[in-house]
Amino acid sequence: MPQQTENYKLITGKDDSEFCYRITKLLAEGYELYGSPTMAFNGEHMIVAQAVIKQQTQLV
């Protein structure tokens, strides 16, 4: 049975290198950025969110 991949993910976290790494890894796996990033301040850190999507390949 083929492994099912998620078509949409919302990645959230502290605005740091770990967040950038997670997004970069997903882009390398074939995901694309979807929309603009969102940022908010939680009183201590900037928290960011970015949606990514993976297009289904269509066989013709």
PDB file of C-alpha atoms in Angstrom:
ATOM      1  CA  MET A   1       0.000   0.000   0.000  1.00  0.00           C
ATOM      2  CA  PRO A   2       1.506   3.391  -0.987  1.00  0.00           C
ATOM      3  CA  GLN A   3       2.269   5.830   1.786  1.00  0.00           C
ATOM      4  CA  GLN A   4      -0.265   8.668   1.895  1.00  0.00           C
ATOM      5  CA  THR A   5       1.149  12.193   2.051  1.00  0.00           C
ATOM      6  CA  GLU A   6      -0.638  15.229   3.374  1.00  0.00           C
ATOM      7  CA  ASN A   7      -1.526  17.800   0.731  1.00  0.00           C
ATOM      8  CA  TYR A   8      -1.627  20.747   3.166  1.00  0.00           C
ATOM      9  CA  LYS A   9       0.389  21.519   6.268  1.00  0.00           C
ATOM     10  CA  LEU A  10       0.473  24.555   8.526  1.00  0.00           C
ATOM     11  CA  ILE A  11       3.886  24.857  10.131  1.00  0.00           C
ATOM     12  CA  THR A  12       4.099  27.011  13.257  1.00  0.00           C
ATOM     13  CA  GLY A  13       6.803  27.817  15.750  1.00  0.00           C
ATOM     14  CA  LYS A  14       9.260  30.298  17.165  1.00  0.00           C
ATOM     15  CA  ASP A  15      10.946  32.428  14.496  1.00  0.00           C
ATOM     16  CA  ASP A  16      14.360  30.773  14.596  1.00  0.00           C
ATOM     17  CA  SER A  17      16.672  28.600  12.515  1.00  0.00           C
ATOM     18  CA  GLU A  18      14.753  25.442  13.473  1.00  0.00           C
ATOM     19  CA  PHE A  19      11.579  26.851  11.898  1.00  0.00           C
ATOM     20  CA  CYS A  20      13.514  27.783   8.741  1.00  0.00           C
ATOM     21  CA  TYR A  21      15.002  24.277   8.632  1.00  0.00           C
ATOM     22  CA  ARG A  22      11.538  22.673   8.860  1.00  0.00           C
ATOM     23  CA  ILE A  23      10.241  24.796   5.972  1.00  0.00           C
ATOM     24  CA  THR A  24      13.377  24.176   3.880  1.00  0.00           C
ATOM     25  CA  LYS A  25      13.053  20.416   4.434  1.00  0.00           C
ATOM     26  CA  LEU A  26       9.429  20.429   3.275  1.00  0.00           C
ATOM     27  CA  LEU A  27      10.343  22.456   0.178  1.00  0.00           C
ATOM     28  CA  ALA A  28      13.028  19.872  -0.627  1.00  0.00           C
ATOM     29  CA  GLU A  29      10.347  17.146  -0.294  1.00  0.00           C
ATOM     30  CA  GLY A  30       8.258  18.809  -2.998  1.00  0.00           C
ATOM     31  CA  TYR A  31       5.968  21.071  -0.978  1.00  0.00           C
ATOM     32  CA  GLU A  32       5.349  24.646  -2.120  1.00  0.00           C
ATOM     33  CA  LEU A  33       4.694  27.738  -0.052  1.00  0.00           C
ATOM     34  CA  TYR A  34       0.986  28.575   0.100  1.00  0.00           C
ATOM     35  CA  GLY A  35       0.079  32.158   0.910  1.00  0.00           C
ATOM     36  CA  SER A  36       1.994  34.602   3.016  1.00  0.00           C
ATOM     37  CA  PRO A  37       3.612  33.834   6.359  1.00  0.00           C
ATOM     38  CA  THR A  38       1.948  35.079   9.524  1.00  0.00           C
ATOM     39  CA  MET A  39       3.764  36.498  12.536  1.00  0.00           C
ATOM     40  CA  ALA A  40       2.645  37.259  16.085  1.00  0.00           C
ATOM     41  CA  PHE A  41       4.412  38.212  19.287  1.00  0.00           C
ATOM     42  CA  ASN A  42       3.551  36.034  22.306  1.00  0.00           C
ATOM     43  CA  GLY A  43       5.115  38.376  24.865  1.00  0.00           C
ATOM     44  CA  GLU A  44       8.459  36.613  24.682  1.00  0.00           C
ATOM     45  CA  HIS A  45       9.142  35.478  21.100  1.00  0.00           C
ATOM     46  CA  MET A  46       7.965  36.064  17.565  1.00  0.00           C
ATOM     47  CA  ILE A  47       5.801  33.118  16.512  1.00  0.00           C
ATOM     48  CA  VAL A  48       5.481  32.409  12.798  1.00  0.00           C
ATOM     49  CA  ALA A  49       3.207  30.260  10.669  1.00  0.00           C
ATOM     50  CA  GLN A  50       3.518  29.212   7.041  1.00  0.00           C
ATOM     51  CA  ALA A  51       1.201  26.998   5.034  1.00  0.00           C
ATOM     52  CA  VAL A  52       2.655  24.601   2.481  1.00  0.00           C
ATOM     53  CA  ILE A  53       0.931  22.415  -0.091  1.00  0.00           C
ATOM     54  CA  LYS A  54       1.968  19.441  -2.169  1.00  0.00           C
ATOM     55  CA  GLN A  55       0.376  19.134  -5.573  1.00  0.00           C
ATOM     56  CA  GLN A  56      -0.804  15.679  -6.551  1.00  0.00           C
ATOM     57  CA  THR A  57       0.926  14.404  -9.661  1.00  0.00           C
ATOM     58  CA  GLN A  58      -1.579  13.629 -12.377  1.00  0.00           C
ATOM     59  CA  LEU A  59      -0.947  10.744 -14.697  1.00  0.00           C
ATOM     60  CA  VAL A  60      -2.010  11.448 -18.255  1.00  0.00           C
TER      61      VAL A  60
END
